[in-house]
mmCIF file of C-alpha atoms in Angstrom:
data_model
loop_
_atom_site.group_PDB
_atom_site.id
_atom_site.type_symbol
_atom_site.label_atom_id
_atom_site.label_comp_id
_atom_site.label_asym_id
_atom_site.label_seq_id
_atom_site.Cartn_x
_atom_site.Cartn_y
_atom_site.Cartn_z
ATOM 1 C CA UNK A 19 44.425 71.948 166.101
ATOM 2 C CA UNK A 20 41.714 74.263 164.803
ATOM 3 C CA UNK A 21 39.113 75.763 167.095
ATOM 4 C CA UNK A 22 36.347 73.640 165.593
ATOM 5 C CA UNK A 23 38.361 70.415 165.742
ATOM 6 C CA UNK A 24 39.152 70.913 169.456
ATOM 7 C CA UNK A 25 35.580 71.411 170.659
ATOM 8 C CA UNK A 26 34.441 67.725 170.708
ATOM 9 C CA UNK A 27 37.184 66.868 173.225
ATOM 10 C CA UNK A 28 35.340 68.975 175.777
ATOM 11 C CA UNK A 29 32.403 66.562 175.571
ATOM 12 C CA UNK A 30 33.906 63.221 174.637
ATOM 13 C CA UNK A 31 37.476 63.481 175.946
ATOM 14 C CA UNK A 32 38.787 61.825 179.068
ATOM 15 C CA UNK A 33 36.700 62.631 182.139
ATOM 16 C CA UNK A 34 38.421 63.456 185.438
ATOM 17 C CA UNK A 35 36.846 63.569 188.890
ATOM 18 C CA UNK A 36 37.505 66.623 191.049
ATOM 19 C CA UNK A 37 38.114 64.089 193.844
ATOM 20 C CA UNK A 38 41.270 62.809 192.141
ATOM 21 C CA UNK A 39 44.064 65.309 192.678
ATOM 22 C CA UNK A 40 46.623 66.192 191.613
ATOM 23 C CA UNK A 41 45.985 65.490 187.956
ATOM 24 C CA UNK A 42 49.357 64.848 186.330
ATOM 25 C CA UNK A 43 47.754 65.023 182.868
ATOM 26 C CA UNK A 44 47.216 68.778 183.130
ATOM 27 C CA UNK A 45 50.413 70.563 182.079
ATOM 28 C CA UNK A 46 52.129 72.605 184.802
ATOM 29 C CA UNK A 47 51.653 75.742 182.699
ATOM 30 C CA UNK A 48 49.043 75.851 179.951
ATOM 31 C CA UNK A 49 46.346 77.819 178.227
ATOM 32 C CA UNK A 50 43.149 75.908 177.641
ATOM 33 C CA UNK A 51 39.438 75.318 177.997
ATOM 34 C CA UNK A 52 37.580 73.020 180.370
ATOM 35 C CA UNK A 53 34.029 71.797 180.863
ATOM 36 C CA UNK A 54 32.474 70.720 184.153
ATOM 37 C CA UNK A 55 29.949 67.884 184.281
ATOM 38 C CA UNK A 56 27.451 66.433 186.722
ATOM 39 C CA UNK A 57 26.849 63.047 185.187
ATOM 40 C CA UNK A 58 25.773 63.739 181.610
ATOM 41 C CA UNK A 59 24.771 67.342 182.310
ATOM 42 C CA UNK A 60 27.084 70.123 181.165
ATOM 43 C CA UNK A 61 27.283 72.601 184.027
ATOM 44 C CA UNK A 62 30.029 75.052 183.163
ATOM 45 C CA UNK A 63 32.696 75.987 180.643
ATOM 46 C CA UNK A 64 35.689 78.195 181.230
ATOM 47 C CA UNK A 65 39.165 78.948 180.027
ATOM 48 C CA UNK A 66 42.390 79.830 181.755
ATOM 49 C CA UNK A 67 45.804 81.160 180.892
ATOM 50 C CA UNK A 68 44.681 84.476 179.429
ATOM 51 C CA UNK A 69 47.881 86.316 180.382
ATOM 52 C CA UNK A 70 50.385 83.532 179.723
ATOM 53 C CA UNK A 71 53.075 84.274 177.172
ATOM 54 C CA UNK A 72 54.874 81.586 175.122
ATOM 55 C CA UNK A 73 58.164 82.032 177.033
ATOM 56 C CA UNK A 74 56.315 81.476 180.354
ATOM 57 C CA UNK A 75 54.886 78.207 179.090
ATOM 58 C CA UNK A 76 58.222 77.006 177.748
ATOM 59 C CA UNK A 77 60.235 77.949 180.866
ATOM 60 C CA UNK A 78 57.654 76.951 183.485
ATOM 61 C CA UNK A 79 58.779 76.796 187.082
ATOM 62 C CA UNK A 80 55.470 77.485 188.814
ATOM 63 C CA UNK A 81 51.962 76.204 188.029
ATOM 64 C CA UNK A 82 49.828 78.631 186.007
ATOM 65 C CA UNK A 83 46.773 78.459 183.803
ATOM 66 C CA UNK A 84 44.499 75.422 183.601
ATOM 67 C CA UNK A 85 45.953 73.556 186.567
ATOM 68 C CA UNK A 86 45.535 76.493 188.947
ATOM 69 C CA UNK A 87 42.002 77.238 187.723
ATOM 70 C CA UNK A 88 40.810 73.663 188.164
ATOM 71 C CA UNK A 89 42.511 73.501 191.554
ATOM 72 C CA UNK A 90 40.662 76.699 192.543
ATOM 73 C CA UNK A 91 37.318 75.188 191.526
ATOM 74 C CA UNK A 92 38.173 72.032 193.472
ATOM 75 C CA UNK A 93 38.776 74.107 196.625
ATOM 76 C CA UNK A 94 35.120 75.093 197.009
ATOM 77 C CA UNK A 95 36.168 78.559 198.215
ATOM 78 C CA UNK A 96 33.421 80.962 197.242
ATOM 79 C CA UNK A 97 35.298 84.180 197.989
ATOM 80 C CA UNK A 98 37.716 83.776 195.102
ATOM 81 C CA UNK A 99 35.858 81.693 192.546
ATOM 82 C CA UNK A 100 32.533 82.502 190.845
ATOM 83 C CA UNK A 101 32.183 78.849 189.786
ATOM 84 C CA UNK A 102 32.066 77.849 193.464
ATOM 85 C CA UNK A 103 29.408 80.499 194.125
ATOM 86 C CA UNK A 104 27.269 79.146 191.278
ATOM 87 C CA UNK A 105 27.610 75.572 192.556
ATOM 88 C CA UNK A 106 26.796 76.604 196.113
ATOM 89 C CA UNK A 107 23.753 78.661 195.078
ATOM 90 C CA UNK A 108 22.299 76.055 192.688
ATOM 91 C CA UNK A 109 23.144 72.745 194.348
ATOM 92 C CA UNK A 110 24.295 73.130 197.956
ATOM 93 C CA UNK A 111 21.998 75.740 199.515
ATOM 94 C CA UNK A 112 18.749 74.287 198.120
ATOM 95 C CA UNK A 113 19.497 70.958 199.830
ATOM 96 C CA UNK A 114 20.225 72.358 203.292
ATOM 97 C CA UNK A 115 17.939 71.066 206.025
ATOM 98 C CA UNK A 116 17.148 72.884 209.264
ATOM 99 C CA UNK A 117 19.918 71.062 211.164
ATOM 100 C CA UNK A 118 22.497 72.153 208.575
ATOM 101 C CA UNK A 119 21.230 75.733 208.744
ATOM 102 C CA UNK A 120 21.596 75.662 212.529
ATOM 103 C CA UNK A 121 25.193 74.395 212.213
ATOM 104 C CA UNK A 122 25.940 77.180 209.736
ATOM 105 C CA UNK A 123 24.426 79.796 212.046
ATOM 106 C CA UNK A 124 26.452 78.470 214.989
ATOM 107 C CA UNK A 125 29.676 78.546 212.959
ATOM 108 C CA UNK A 126 30.060 74.772 213.242
ATOM 109 C CA UNK A 127 29.913 74.331 209.484
ATOM 110 C CA UNK A 128 30.811 76.542 206.509
ATOM 111 C CA UNK A 129 29.283 76.746 203.058
ATOM 112 C CA UNK A 130 32.777 76.512 201.555
ATOM 113 C CA UNK A 131 33.222 73.072 203.105
ATOM 114 C CA UNK A 132 29.848 71.887 201.863
ATOM 115 C CA UNK A 133 30.600 73.284 198.407
ATOM 116 C CA UNK A 134 34.033 71.612 198.343
ATOM 117 C CA UNK A 135 32.479 68.273 199.327
ATOM 118 C CA UNK A 136 29.799 68.568 196.628
ATOM 119 C CA UNK A 137 32.332 69.451 193.919
ATOM 120 C CA UNK A 138 34.648 66.595 194.838
ATOM 121 C CA UNK A 139 31.873 64.006 195.189
ATOM 122 C CA UNK A 140 29.535 64.964 192.354
ATOM 123 C CA UNK A 141 31.426 66.803 189.613
ATOM 124 C CA UNK A 142 33.984 65.968 186.964
ATOM 125 C CA UNK A 143 35.751 67.840 184.174
ATOM 126 C CA UNK A 144 37.354 67.559 180.770
ATOM 127 C CA UNK A 145 39.983 69.864 179.346
ATOM 128 C CA UNK A 146 41.901 70.723 176.205
ATOM 129 C CA UNK A 147 44.958 72.890 175.811
ATOM 130 C CA UNK A 148 45.204 75.586 173.152
ATOM 131 C CA UNK A 149 47.983 77.518 171.469
ATOM 132 C CA UNK A 150 46.919 80.765 173.061
ATOM 133 C CA UNK A 151 44.258 82.699 174.878
ATOM 134 C CA UNK A 152 42.489 83.944 171.762
ATOM 135 C CA UNK A 153 41.802 80.376 170.628
ATOM 136 C CA UNK A 154 40.709 79.433 174.172
ATOM 137 C CA UNK A 155 38.362 82.413 174.407
ATOM 138 C CA UNK A 156 36.751 81.530 171.055
ATOM 139 C CA UNK A 157 36.220 77.905 172.064
ATOM 140 C CA UNK A 158 34.726 78.918 175.414
ATOM 141 C CA UNK A 159 32.332 81.320 173.633
ATOM 142 C CA UNK A 160 31.220 78.641 171.184
ATOM 143 C CA UNK A 161 30.569 76.114 173.963
ATOM 144 C CA UNK A 162 28.689 78.679 176.072
ATOM 145 C CA UNK A 163 26.501 79.299 173.007
ATOM 146 C CA UNK A 164 25.646 75.594 172.657
ATOM 147 C CA UNK A 165 28.302 74.068 170.373
ATOM 148 C CA UNK A 166 28.245 70.721 172.211
ATOM 149 C CA UNK A 167 25.539 68.082 171.803
ATOM 150 C CA UNK A 168 24.875 68.529 175.551
ATOM 151 C CA UNK A 169 23.660 72.057 174.808
ATOM 152 C CA UNK A 170 24.493 75.215 176.709
ATOM 153 C CA UNK A 171 26.100 74.948 180.148
ATOM 154 C CA UNK A 172 23.587 75.248 182.975
ATOM 155 C CA UNK A 173 25.591 77.673 185.096
ATOM 156 C CA UNK A 174 27.102 80.039 182.520
ATOM 157 C CA UNK A 175 25.281 79.923 179.166
ATOM 158 C CA UNK A 176 25.850 82.660 176.595
#
């Protein structure tokens, strides 16, 4: 599939909730692009599988690429995932009340847990696979620049 022909699937393809895991529709090893949505709002676009080689995809024994990236986003762990930092900064922290801040200060609650809950309750994603990382990178760039009818992603526009 050409780069241009694949792009609409990131806006109109099947929508998956981060709450539903594992997602058996994501190949165990794959290169591809994904979009993250909050309702109708495009929040983020990314790609994964940059270093995967064709023989790794064909002889897969361990998950790599899209499935591990989406699983990382689903975790809510801010230390290893910029997407989780963006979500926490834009959606979680602004809604904290004084009681939540006190629980955070006392170590009774963590921002990672709040971020994980928000991602799983509020966000969903679409994905497409590509033949390689160059195609994925090009698609991600086009979507970040506003190639979808939804416009540029809120959290990582070009």
